[in-house]
CSV table of C-alpha atoms in Angstrom, one decimal:
chain,number,residue,atom,x,y,z
A,10,MET,CA,26.9,14.2,-17.4
A,11,LEU,CA,25.2,14.2,-14.0
A,12,GLU,CA,22.9,16.9,-15.2
A,13,ALA,CA,21.9,14.8,-18.1
A,14,ILE,CA,21.2,11.7,-15.9
A,15,ALA,CA,19.0,13.9,-13.6
A,16,TRP,CA,17.0,15.1,-16.7
A,17,ILE,CA,16.5,11.5,-17.8
A,18,GLY,CA,15.3,10.7,-14.3
A,19,SER,CA,12.8,13.6,-14.5
A,20,ALA,CA,11.6,12.2,-17.8
A,21,PHE,CA,10.9,8.9,-16.1
A,22,ILE,CA,9.0,10.6,-13.3
A,23,ILE,CA,6.9,12.5,-15.8
A,24,ALA,CA,6.1,9.3,-17.6
A,25,ALA,CA,5.1,7.8,-14.2
A,26,VAL,CA,2.8,10.8,-13.6
A,27,GLY,CA,1.2,10.2,-17.0
A,28,LEU,CA,0.7,6.5,-16.2
A,29,SER,CA,-0.8,7.5,-12.8
A,30,ILE,CA,-3.3,9.8,-14.5
A,31,ALA,CA,-4.2,7.1,-17.0
A,32,GLY,CA,-4.7,4.7,-14.0
A,33,ALA,CA,-6.9,7.2,-12.2
A,34,VAL,CA,-9.1,7.8,-15.3
A,35,GLY,CA,-9.3,4.0,-15.7
A,36,VAL,CA,-10.5,3.5,-12.2
A,37,LEU,CA,-13.2,6.1,-12.7
A,38,ARG,CA,-14.3,5.1,-16.3
A,39,PHE,CA,-13.9,1.4,-16.6
A,40,PRO,CA,-17.1,-0.6,-16.5
A,41,ASP,CA,-16.6,-3.3,-13.8
A,42,VAL,CA,-14.6,-4.1,-10.7
A,43,TYR,CA,-11.9,-6.2,-12.4
A,44,THR,CA,-11.0,-3.7,-15.2
A,45,ARG,CA,-10.8,-1.1,-12.5
A,46,ILE,CA,-8.5,-3.2,-10.4
A,47,HIS,CA,-6.4,-3.6,-13.5
A,48,ALA,CA,-6.2,0.2,-14.0
A,49,ALA,CA,-5.4,0.7,-10.3
A,50,SER,CA,-2.6,-2.0,-10.3
A,51,ILE,CA,-1.0,-0.4,-13.3
A,52,THR,CA,-0.6,2.7,-11.2
A,53,ASP,CA,0.7,0.6,-8.3
A,54,THR,CA,3.3,-1.3,-10.2
A,55,GLY,CA,4.1,0.4,-13.5
A,56,ALA,CA,4.0,4.0,-12.3
A,57,ALA,CA,5.7,3.2,-9.0
A,58,SER,CA,8.5,1.4,-10.8
A,59,LEU,CA,9.0,4.3,-13.3
A,60,MET,CA,9.0,6.7,-10.4
A,61,THR,CA,11.5,4.7,-8.4
A,62,LEU,CA,13.7,4.4,-11.5
A,63,GLY,CA,13.6,8.2,-12.0
A,64,MET,CA,14.5,8.8,-8.4
A,65,LEU,CA,17.3,6.2,-8.6
A,66,LEU,CA,18.8,8.1,-11.5
A,67,MET,CA,18.4,11.4,-9.7
A,68,ALA,CA,19.9,10.0,-6.4
A,69,GLY,CA,23.0,8.4,-8.1
A,70,LEU,CA,25.2,6.1,-6.1
A,71,SER,CA,24.2,6.8,-2.5
A,72,PRO,CA,22.5,5.1,0.5
A,73,ALA,CA,19.3,6.6,-0.8
A,74,ALA,CA,19.6,4.4,-3.9
A,75,ILE,CA,19.7,1.2,-1.8
A,76,LYS,CA,16.7,2.4,0.2
A,77,LEU,CA,14.8,3.1,-3.1
A,78,CYS,CA,15.6,-0.4,-4.3
A,79,ILE,CA,14.2,-1.9,-1.1
A,80,VAL,CA,11.1,0.2,-1.4
A,81,TRP,CA,10.7,-1.0,-5.0
A,82,LEU,CA,11.0,-4.6,-4.0
A,83,PHE,CA,8.4,-4.0,-1.3
A,84,ILE,CA,6.0,-2.4,-3.7
A,85,MET,CA,6.5,-5.2,-6.3
A,86,LEU,CA,5.8,-7.7,-3.5
A,87,THR,CA,2.7,-6.1,-2.0
A,88,SER,CA,0.8,-4.3,-4.8
A,89,PRO,CA,0.2,-7.3,-7.0
A,90,ALA,CA,-0.7,-9.4,-3.9
A,91,ALA,CA,-3.1,-6.7,-2.8
A,92,ALA,CA,-4.7,-6.5,-6.3
A,93,HIS,CA,-5.0,-10.3,-6.3
A,94,ALA,CA,-6.7,-10.2,-2.8
A,95,LEU,CA,-9.0,-7.4,-4.0
A,96,ALA,CA,-10.0,-9.4,-7.1
A,97,GLY,CA,-10.4,-12.6,-5.0
A,98,ALA,CA,-12.6,-10.8,-2.5
A,99,ALA,CA,-14.7,-9.2,-5.3
A,100,PHE,CA,-15.2,-12.6,-6.9
A,101,GLY,CA,-16.0,-14.2,-3.6
A,102,SER,CA,-18.7,-11.7,-2.8
A,103,GLY,CA,-20.5,-12.4,-6.0
A,104,HIS,CA,-19.2,-9.8,-8.5
A,105,ARG,CA,-18.9,-11.3,-12.0
A,106,PRO,CA,-16.8,-9.7,-14.8
A,107,ILE,CA,-18.7,-8.2,-17.7
A,108,LEU,CA,-18.1,-10.4,-20.8
A,109,GLY,CA,-18.5,-9.4,-24.4
A,110,ASP,CA,-19.1,-5.8,-25.7
A,111,PRO,CA,-19.8,-3.5,-22.7
A,112,ARG,CA,-21.6,-1.0,-25.1
A,113,ARG,CA,-24.2,-3.6,-25.8
A,114,PRO,CA,-25.2,-5.0,-22.4
A,115,SER,CA,-26.2,-8.7,-22.7
A,116,GLU,CA,-28.2,-10.7,-20.2
A,117,ASP,CA,-25.0,-11.7,-18.4
A,118,GLU,CA,-24.7,-8.2,-16.9
A,119,THR,CA,-26.6,-7.5,-13.7
B,14,MET,CA,17.1,16.2,8.2
B,15,THR,CA,17.2,17.4,4.6
B,16,ARG,CA,14.3,19.5,3.3
B,17,LEU,CA,11.7,17.6,1.3
B,18,LEU,CA,11.5,20.2,-1.4
B,19,ALA,CA,14.1,22.5,-2.8
B,20,ALA,CA,12.4,25.8,-3.8
B,21,PRO,CA,10.2,27.7,-1.3
B,22,GLU,CA,7.7,28.4,-4.1
B,23,ALA,CA,7.3,24.7,-4.9
B,24,GLU,CA,6.8,24.0,-1.2
B,25,LEU,CA,4.1,26.7,-1.0
B,26,VAL,CA,2.2,25.2,-4.0
B,27,PHE,CA,2.5,21.7,-2.5
B,28,ALA,CA,1.3,22.9,0.9
B,29,ALA,CA,-1.7,24.7,-0.7
B,30,LEU,CA,-2.5,21.5,-2.7
B,31,LEU,CA,-2.3,19.3,0.4
B,32,LEU,CA,-4.4,21.6,2.5
B,33,THR,CA,-7.1,21.8,-0.2
B,34,LEU,CA,-7.1,18.0,-0.4
B,35,LEU,CA,-7.5,17.8,3.4
B,36,ALA,CA,-10.4,20.2,3.3
B,37,GLY,CA,-12.0,18.3,0.3
B,38,LEU,CA,-11.6,15.0,2.2
B,39,VAL,CA,-13.4,16.5,5.2
B,40,LEU,CA,-16.3,17.6,3.0
B,41,ALA,CA,-16.4,14.2,1.3
B,42,LEU,CA,-16.5,12.6,4.8
B,43,LEU,CA,-19.5,14.8,5.7
B,44,ALA,CA,-21.3,13.8,2.5
B,45,ALA,CA,-20.5,10.0,2.7
B,46,ARG,CA,-23.5,7.8,3.7
B,47,SER,CA,-21.6,4.5,4.1
B,48,VAL,CA,-19.5,3.5,7.0
B,49,LEU,CA,-16.9,1.8,4.8
B,50,THR,CA,-16.6,4.9,2.6
B,51,CYS,CA,-16.0,7.0,5.8
B,52,ILE,CA,-13.3,4.6,7.1
B,53,LEU,CA,-11.4,4.6,3.8
B,54,LEU,CA,-11.7,8.4,3.5
B,55,MET,CA,-10.3,8.7,7.0
B,56,SER,CA,-7.4,6.5,6.0
B,57,VAL,CA,-6.7,8.8,3.0
B,58,PHE,CA,-7.0,11.8,5.3
B,59,SER,CA,-4.4,10.4,7.6
B,60,LEU,CA,-2.0,9.7,4.8
B,61,THR,CA,-2.5,13.2,3.4
B,62,MET,CA,-2.0,14.5,6.9
B,63,ALA,CA,1.3,12.5,7.2
B,64,LEU,CA,2.5,14.1,3.9
B,65,TRP,CA,1.6,17.5,5.3
B,66,LEU,CA,3.5,16.9,8.5
B,67,MET,CA,6.4,15.8,6.4
B,68,VAL,CA,6.3,19.2,4.6
B,69,MET,CA,6.2,20.8,8.0
B,70,ASP,CA,9.5,19.1,8.8
B,71,ALA,CA,8.1,16.8,11.5
B,72,PRO,CA,9.1,13.3,10.3
B,73,ASP,CA,8.5,11.7,13.7
B,74,VAL,CA,4.9,12.8,13.9
B,75,ALA,CA,4.4,12.1,10.2
B,76,PHE,CA,5.6,8.5,10.8
B,77,THR,CA,3.3,8.0,13.7
B,78,GLU,CA,0.3,9.5,11.7
B,79,ALA,CA,1.0,7.2,8.7
B,80,SER,CA,1.4,4.0,10.8
B,81,VAL,CA,-1.3,4.6,13.3
B,82,GLY,CA,-3.9,6.7,11.4
B,83,ALA,CA,-3.6,5.3,8.0
B,84,GLY,CA,-2.6,1.8,8.9
B,85,VAL,CA,-3.6,0.1,12.1
B,86,SER,CA,-6.6,2.2,13.1
B,87,THR,CA,-8.1,1.7,9.6
B,88,MET,CA,-7.9,-2.1,10.2
B,89,ILE,CA,-9.4,-1.9,13.6
B,90,LEU,CA,-12.3,0.4,12.4
B,91,LEU,CA,-12.9,-2.1,9.5
B,92,GLY,CA,-13.1,-4.9,12.1
B,93,ALA,CA,-15.6,-2.8,14.1
B,94,ALA,CA,-17.6,-2.0,11.0
B,95,LEU,CA,-18.1,-5.7,10.2
B,96,SER,CA,-20.2,-6.1,13.3
B,97,SER,CA,-22.4,-3.0,12.5
B,98,THR,CA,-24.7,-1.8,9.8
B,99,ASP,CA,-23.1,-0.1,6.8
B,100,VAL,CA,-25.5,2.7,6.2
B,101,ILE,CA,-25.3,5.9,8.3
B,102,PRO,CA,-28.9,7.0,9.2
B,103,SER,CA,-29.7,10.5,8.1
B,104,VAL,CA,-30.2,13.1,10.9
B,105,ARG,CA,-33.7,14.3,11.4
B,106,PRO,CA,-34.0,18.1,10.7
B,107,GLY,CA,-35.0,18.9,14.3
B,108,ARG,CA,-31.7,17.5,15.7
B,109,PHE,CA,-29.6,19.5,13.3
B,110,TRP,CA,-29.5,22.9,14.9
B,111,PHE,CA,-27.8,22.4,18.2
B,112,PRO,CA,-24.7,20.6,16.8
B,113,ALA,CA,-24.5,23.1,14.0
B,114,VAL,CA,-24.5,26.1,16.3
B,115,ALA,CA,-22.0,24.4,18.7
B,116,CYS,CA,-19.6,23.6,15.8
B,117,LEU,CA,-19.9,27.1,14.4
B,118,ALA,CA,-19.2,28.6,17.8
B,119,ALA,CA,-16.1,26.4,18.3
B,120,PHE,CA,-14.9,27.3,14.8
B,121,ILE,CA,-15.3,31.1,15.4
B,122,GLY,CA,-13.5,30.7,18.7
B,123,MET,CA,-10.6,28.9,17.1
B,124,ALA,CA,-10.5,31.4,14.2
B,125,LEU,CA,-10.2,34.2,16.8
B,126,ALA,CA,-7.5,32.4,18.7
B,127,LEU,CA,-5.6,31.8,15.5
B,128,SER,CA,-4.4,35.4,15.4
B,129,ASP,CA,-2.6,34.9,18.7
B,130,LEU,CA,-0.5,31.9,17.5
B,131,PRO,CA,3.0,32.7,16.3
B,132,VAL,CA,3.8,32.5,12.6
B,133,PHE,CA,5.1,29.1,11.4
B,134,GLY,CA,8.8,28.9,12.0
B,135,ASP,CA,9.0,32.2,13.9
B,136,PRO,CA,12.3,32.1,15.8
B,137,GLY,CA,11.0,34.6,18.4
B,138,SER,CA,7.9,32.5,19.3
B,139,PRO,CA,7.8,31.2,22.9
B,140,PRO,CA,8.3,27.5,22.0
B,141,SER,CA,11.4,28.3,19.9
B,142,SER,CA,13.0,30.8,22.2
B,143,TYR,CA,13.2,29.3,25.7
B,144,VAL,CA,12.5,25.6,26.2
B,145,GLY,CA,13.0,24.4,22.6
B,146,ARG,CA,16.4,26.2,22.4
B,147,LEU,CA,17.4,24.8,25.7
B,148,TYR,CA,16.7,21.2,24.5
B,149,LEU,CA,18.6,21.8,21.3
B,150,GLU,CA,21.6,23.2,23.1
B,151,HIS,CA,21.8,20.7,25.9
B,152,THR,CA,20.9,17.4,24.1
B,153,PRO,CA,24.4,16.7,22.7
B,154,HIS,CA,26.0,17.3,26.1
B,155,ASP,CA,23.3,15.7,28.3
B,156,ILE,CA,21.9,12.8,26.2
B,157,GLY,CA,24.1,12.4,23.2
B,158,ALA,CA,21.2,11.3,21.0
B,159,PRO,CA,21.3,12.8,17.4
B,160,ASN,CA,17.5,12.9,17.3
B,161,VAL,CA,16.5,15.6,19.7
B,162,VAL,CA,12.8,14.5,19.4
B,163,THR,CA,13.7,11.2,20.9
B,164,ALA,CA,15.9,12.8,23.6
B,165,VAL,CA,13.0,15.0,24.7
B,166,LEU,CA,10.4,12.2,24.4
B,167,ALA,CA,12.3,9.4,26.1
B,168,SER,CA,14.7,11.1,28.5
B,169,TYR,CA,13.9,14.8,29.4
B,170,ARG,CA,10.1,14.0,29.4
B,171,GLY,CA,10.3,10.3,30.2
B,172,PHE,CA,7.7,10.7,32.9
B,173,ASP,CA,5.2,12.1,30.4
B,174,THR,CA,5.9,9.3,28.0
B,175,LEU,CA,5.3,6.8,30.8
B,176,GLY,CA,1.9,8.5,31.3
B,177,GLU,CA,1.1,8.2,27.5
B,178,THR,CA,2.0,4.5,27.5
B,179,SER,CA,-0.2,3.9,30.5
B,180,VAL,CA,-3.0,5.8,28.7
B,181,ILE,CA,-2.6,3.4,25.8
B,182,LEU,CA,-2.9,0.4,28.1
B,183,ALA,CA,-5.9,1.9,29.9
B,184,ALA,CA,-7.6,2.6,26.5
B,185,GLY,CA,-7.0,-1.0,25.5
B,186,VAL,CA,-8.4,-2.3,28.8
B,187,GLY,CA,-11.4,0.0,28.3
B,188,VAL,CA,-12.1,-1.4,24.7
B,189,LEU,CA,-11.7,-5.0,26.0
B,190,LEU,CA,-14.2,-4.3,28.8
B,191,LEU,CA,-16.7,-2.8,26.4
B,192,LEU,CA,-16.4,-5.6,23.9
B,193,GLY,CA,-16.7,-8.3,26.6
B,194,GLY,CA,-13.2,-9.2,27.6
B,195,SER,CA,-14.1,-12.8,28.7
B,196,LEU,CA,-12.8,-14.2,25.4
B,197,ASN,CA,-9.7,-16.2,26.2
B,198,SER,CA,-7.6,-18.5,24.0
B,199,ARG,CA,-9.4,-21.6,25.3
B,200,ASP,CA,-12.7,-20.5,23.8
B,201,PRO,CA,-13.4,-22.0,20.4
B,202,VAL,CA,-13.1,-19.4,17.7
B,203,SER,CA,-14.9,-20.3,14.5
B,204,GLU,CA,-13.2,-20.0,11.1
B,205,ASP,CA,-14.2,-16.4,10.4
B,206,VAL,CA,-14.9,-15.7,6.8
B,207,SER,CA,-15.6,-12.0,7.1
B,208,LEU,CA,-12.1,-10.8,8.2
B,209,ARG,CA,-10.1,-13.2,6.2
B,210,ILE,CA,-9.3,-12.3,2.6
B,211,SER,CA,-9.4,-15.0,-0.2
B,212,ALA,CA,-9.1,-18.0,2.1
B,213,GLY,CA,-6.3,-20.4,1.1
B,214,SER,CA,-4.9,-18.4,-1.8
B,215,PRO,CA,-1.3,-19.5,-2.5
B,216,VAL,CA,-0.3,-16.0,-3.8
B,217,LEU,CA,-1.3,-14.4,-0.6
B,218,SER,CA,0.2,-16.9,1.7
B,219,VAL,CA,3.5,-16.8,-0.1
B,220,ALA,CA,3.5,-13.0,0.0
B,221,ALA,CA,2.6,-13.0,3.6
B,222,ARG,CA,5.2,-15.5,4.5
B,223,LEU,CA,7.8,-13.3,2.8
B,224,LEU,CA,6.5,-10.1,4.2
B,225,ILE,CA,5.7,-10.8,7.9
B,226,PRO,CA,9.4,-11.5,9.0
B,227,ILE,CA,10.5,-8.4,7.0
B,228,ILE,CA,7.9,-6.2,8.6
B,229,CYS,CA,8.9,-7.5,12.1
B,230,LEU,CA,12.6,-6.8,11.3
B,231,TYR,CA,11.6,-3.4,10.2
B,232,ALA,CA,9.8,-2.8,13.4
B,233,PHE,CA,12.9,-3.6,15.4
B,234,TYR,CA,15.0,-1.4,13.1
B,235,VAL,CA,12.5,1.5,13.8
B,236,LEU,CA,12.8,0.8,17.5
B,237,ALA,CA,16.6,0.8,17.5
B,238,HIS,CA,16.9,3.7,15.0
B,239,GLY,CA,14.7,6.1,17.0
B,240,GLU,CA,17.7,7.6,18.7
B,241,PHE,CA,19.2,8.6,15.3
B,242,GLY,CA,16.3,9.4,13.1
B,243,ALA,CA,12.5,9.4,12.8
B,244,GLY,CA,11.1,6.4,14.7
B,245,GLY,CA,10.8,4.9,18.2
B,246,GLY,CA,8.8,2.7,20.3
B,247,PHE,CA,5.3,3.9,19.3
B,248,GLN,CA,5.9,3.5,15.6
B,249,ALA,CA,7.7,0.2,16.1
B,250,GLY,CA,4.8,-1.2,18.2
B,251,VAL,CA,2.3,-0.3,15.5
B,252,ILE,CA,4.4,-1.8,12.8
B,253,LEU,CA,4.7,-5.0,14.8
B,254,ALA,CA,0.9,-5.1,15.3
B,255,ALA,CA,0.5,-4.6,11.6
B,256,ALA,CA,2.5,-7.7,10.9
B,257,LEU,CA,0.3,-9.7,13.3
B,258,ILE,CA,-2.9,-8.3,11.7
B,259,LEU,CA,-1.6,-9.2,8.2
B,260,HIS,CA,-1.0,-12.8,9.5
B,261,ALA,CA,-4.6,-12.8,10.9
B,262,LEU,CA,-6.0,-11.5,7.5
B,263,VAL,CA,-4.2,-14.1,5.4
B,264,PHE,CA,-4.2,-17.2,7.6
B,265,GLY,CA,-7.3,-16.5,9.8
B,266,VAL,CA,-7.5,-15.1,13.3
B,267,ARG,CA,-7.6,-18.6,14.7
B,268,GLU,CA,-4.2,-19.4,13.4
B,269,THR,CA,-2.8,-16.1,14.8
B,270,MET,CA,-4.4,-16.8,18.2
B,271,ARG,CA,-2.8,-20.2,18.2
B,272,ALA,CA,0.6,-18.7,17.5
B,273,LEU,CA,0.1,-15.9,19.9
B,274,PRO,CA,-2.6,-16.6,22.5
B,275,VAL,CA,-4.9,-13.9,23.8
B,276,GLY,CA,-3.6,-14.3,27.3
B,277,VAL,CA,0.0,-13.8,26.2
B,278,VAL,CA,-0.9,-10.6,24.3
B,279,ARG,CA,-2.8,-9.1,27.2
B,280,SER,CA,0.0,-9.9,29.6
B,281,CYS,CA,2.6,-8.3,27.3
B,282,ALA,CA,0.6,-5.1,27.2
B,283,ALA,CA,0.9,-4.8,31.0
B,284,LEU,CA,4.5,-6.0,31.0
B,285,GLY,CA,5.5,-3.2,28.6
B,286,VAL,CA,4.3,-0.5,31.0
B,287,LEU,CA,5.7,-2.5,33.9
B,288,GLY,CA,9.1,-2.7,32.2
B,289,TYR,CA,9.1,1.0,31.5
B,290,ALA,CA,8.3,1.9,35.1
B,291,SER,CA,10.8,-0.6,36.5
B,292,ILE,CA,13.6,1.1,34.6
B,293,GLY,CA,12.6,4.3,36.5
B,294,PHE,CA,12.8,2.3,39.8
B,295,ILE,CA,16.1,0.8,39.0
B,296,ALA,CA,17.5,4.3,38.6
B,297,ILE,CA,16.1,5.1,42.1
B,298,LEU,CA,17.7,2.0,43.5
B,299,HIS,CA,21.0,3.1,42.1
B,300,GLY,CA,20.7,6.4,43.9
B,301,GLY,CA,19.4,8.6,41.1
B,302,ARG,CA,16.0,10.1,40.5
B,303,PHE,CA,13.0,8.3,38.8
B,304,LEU,CA,13.9,7.6,35.1
B,305,ASP,CA,17.3,9.3,35.5
B,306,TYR,CA,19.2,7.1,33.1
B,307,ASP,CA,22.6,8.4,34.0
B,308,ALA,CA,22.2,6.5,37.3
B,309,LEU,CA,21.4,3.2,35.6
B,310,LEU,CA,25.0,2.2,35.2
B,311,SER,CA,27.6,2.7,38.0
B,312,PRO,CA,30.1,5.5,37.0
B,313,VAL,CA,33.1,3.2,37.3
B,314,PHE,CA,31.5,0.6,35.0
B,315,GLU,CA,30.2,3.2,32.5
B,316,ALA,CA,33.7,4.9,32.3
B,317,GLY,CA,35.2,1.6,31.3
B,318,LEU,CA,32.8,1.2,28.3
B,319,PRO,CA,34.3,2.2,24.9
B,320,SER,CA,34.4,6.0,24.2
B,321,SER,CA,32.2,6.7,27.2
B,322,HIS,CA,31.5,10.4,27.9
B,323,LEU,CA,32.8,9.9,31.4
B,324,ALA,CA,36.2,9.1,29.8
B,325,GLY,CA,36.1,12.0,27.3
B,326,GLY,CA,34.2,10.1,24.5
B,327,HIS,CA,30.8,10.8,23.0
B,328,HIS,CA,28.7,7.8,24.0
B,329,HIS,CA,26.3,8.3,26.9
B,330,TRP,CA,25.9,4.6,27.6
B,331,GLY,CA,23.5,5.0,30.5
B,332,GLN,CA,21.2,7.3,28.5
B,333,ARG,CA,21.3,4.9,25.5
B,334,LEU,CA,20.5,1.9,27.6
B,335,GLY,CA,17.7,3.7,29.3
B,336,ILE,CA,16.2,5.1,26.1
B,337,LEU,CA,16.4,1.7,24.3
B,338,GLY,CA,14.9,0.1,27.4
B,339,ILE,CA,11.8,2.3,27.7
B,340,GLU,CA,11.3,2.3,23.9
B,341,THR,CA,11.2,-1.5,24.1
B,342,GLY,CA,8.6,-1.2,26.8
B,343,VAL,CA,6.6,1.3,24.8
B,344,MET,CA,6.8,-1.1,21.7
B,345,LEU,CA,5.6,-4.0,23.7
B,346,ALA,CA,2.7,-2.1,25.2
B,347,VAL,CA,1.6,-0.6,21.9
B,348,ALA,CA,1.9,-3.7,19.8
B,349,SER,CA,0.1,-5.9,22.4
B,350,THR,CA,-2.7,-3.4,23.0
B,351,MET,CA,-3.3,-3.0,19.2
B,352,THR,CA,-3.3,-6.8,18.8
B,353,ALA,CA,-5.6,-7.3,21.8
B,354,ILE,CA,-8.1,-4.8,20.4
B,355,PHE,CA,-7.9,-6.5,17.0
B,356,TYR,CA,-8.4,-9.9,18.6
B,357,ALA,CA,-11.4,-8.6,20.5
B,358,PHE,CA,-13.1,-7.3,17.3
B,359,ALA,CA,-12.2,-10.4,15.3
B,360,GLY,CA,-13.4,-12.7,18.0
B,361,ARG,CA,-16.6,-10.7,18.2
B,362,VAL,CA,-17.2,-11.3,14.4
B,363,SER,CA,-16.5,-15.0,14.6
B,364,ARG,CA,-18.7,-15.4,17.6
B,365,SER,CA,-21.6,-13.7,15.8
B,366,ASP,CA,-20.9,-16.0,12.9
B,367,GLU,CA,-21.1,-19.0,15.2
B,368,ALA,CA,-24.4,-17.7,16.6
B,369,GLY,CA,-25.7,-17.2,13.1
B,370,ALA,CA,-24.6,-20.7,12.1
B,371,ALA,CA,-26.1,-22.4,15.2
């Protein structure tokens, strides 16, 4: 039983790794600041949550589980706020999102 | 302390990956032509270094590296970069040779010295065989602290740590003198736009209001927990300074200076070192030696405390009081020095804004 739960935890962690790789590819490949922030914040929240869930299942009922929950709460509080601050700073310093089809650059794009 | 990784093979692969990443980061730093890129790369370097130290089973050092290197010093460097140009000028070819030869000579010297170092984890190496073993054997009897690192840092070598704390204060004073330390809390500080992120955003102010008390609480937990696990005054001080810097970033430096005036911060930096040293003098006044915590409490009083080691228990109350006292002094000195340096950079930015606006 415990073995099976640990395996499910590993599956969650592998899913988190996949999401992290997707986020990293997104940061490198997406066209403008805002879509890149979107990709990075998926890694920050989604992948981190899946990873915490996986580690929770592997830790079982222990003091480590409580610490993991606190870490998860901290991440869920800070990462979206940091992404928000980043997007706000980008908008404040004059970056405008690319609108429309990015493969056909219009006159909006600088 | 449990091992981070289970299998030695996995640990070897992980260590190789981390070291490759560190080397790659150094090369990227050399190639970077922008100050901001360099600062961010150095932050990543510190974080990777902290992971590497964790793999090496040195959680105390890893904690310090993560909080100082990746956290506060990045913020201070960013503050410094704001009052400078972003592009690093390229070096002229004629000036290239002497530094290159000097670096190469130093590298060859270190590579030659490497063969004399003991293998990692060698039980027969000089540090593990005499002094280190002595500390490990005597700490439960002498100090009673579960974390031997803290016992060595705060009690056996308390005098060295007093020196380190004084060095931090001296470094802070040096930075303040260089930056023009005349800025006091009565000077008008303009609403700095550069160091403040997304002015007036409700999301950030709610997040900061929630986080700042928790971060402060965590700093005190790290301070009190240093005797039992990784942590202590240095890390706690840096975490406390991080909370203040977060406040300054979200609400503006002026608000932070109103809550915690520059004069108070500077006095606290000196008070921390003074408190540390006075614990040493209290021990002398009680008939012990400098920083001899066993002399802090009178034996009759200490034997009356619950499960004291003088009455056959396991609590060394004098040592615990002394360690907590000097760690508090270290925390106060570190947090105040970091905050004072941050204030100095932030005040510099806002003063140049004021000059630009006038």
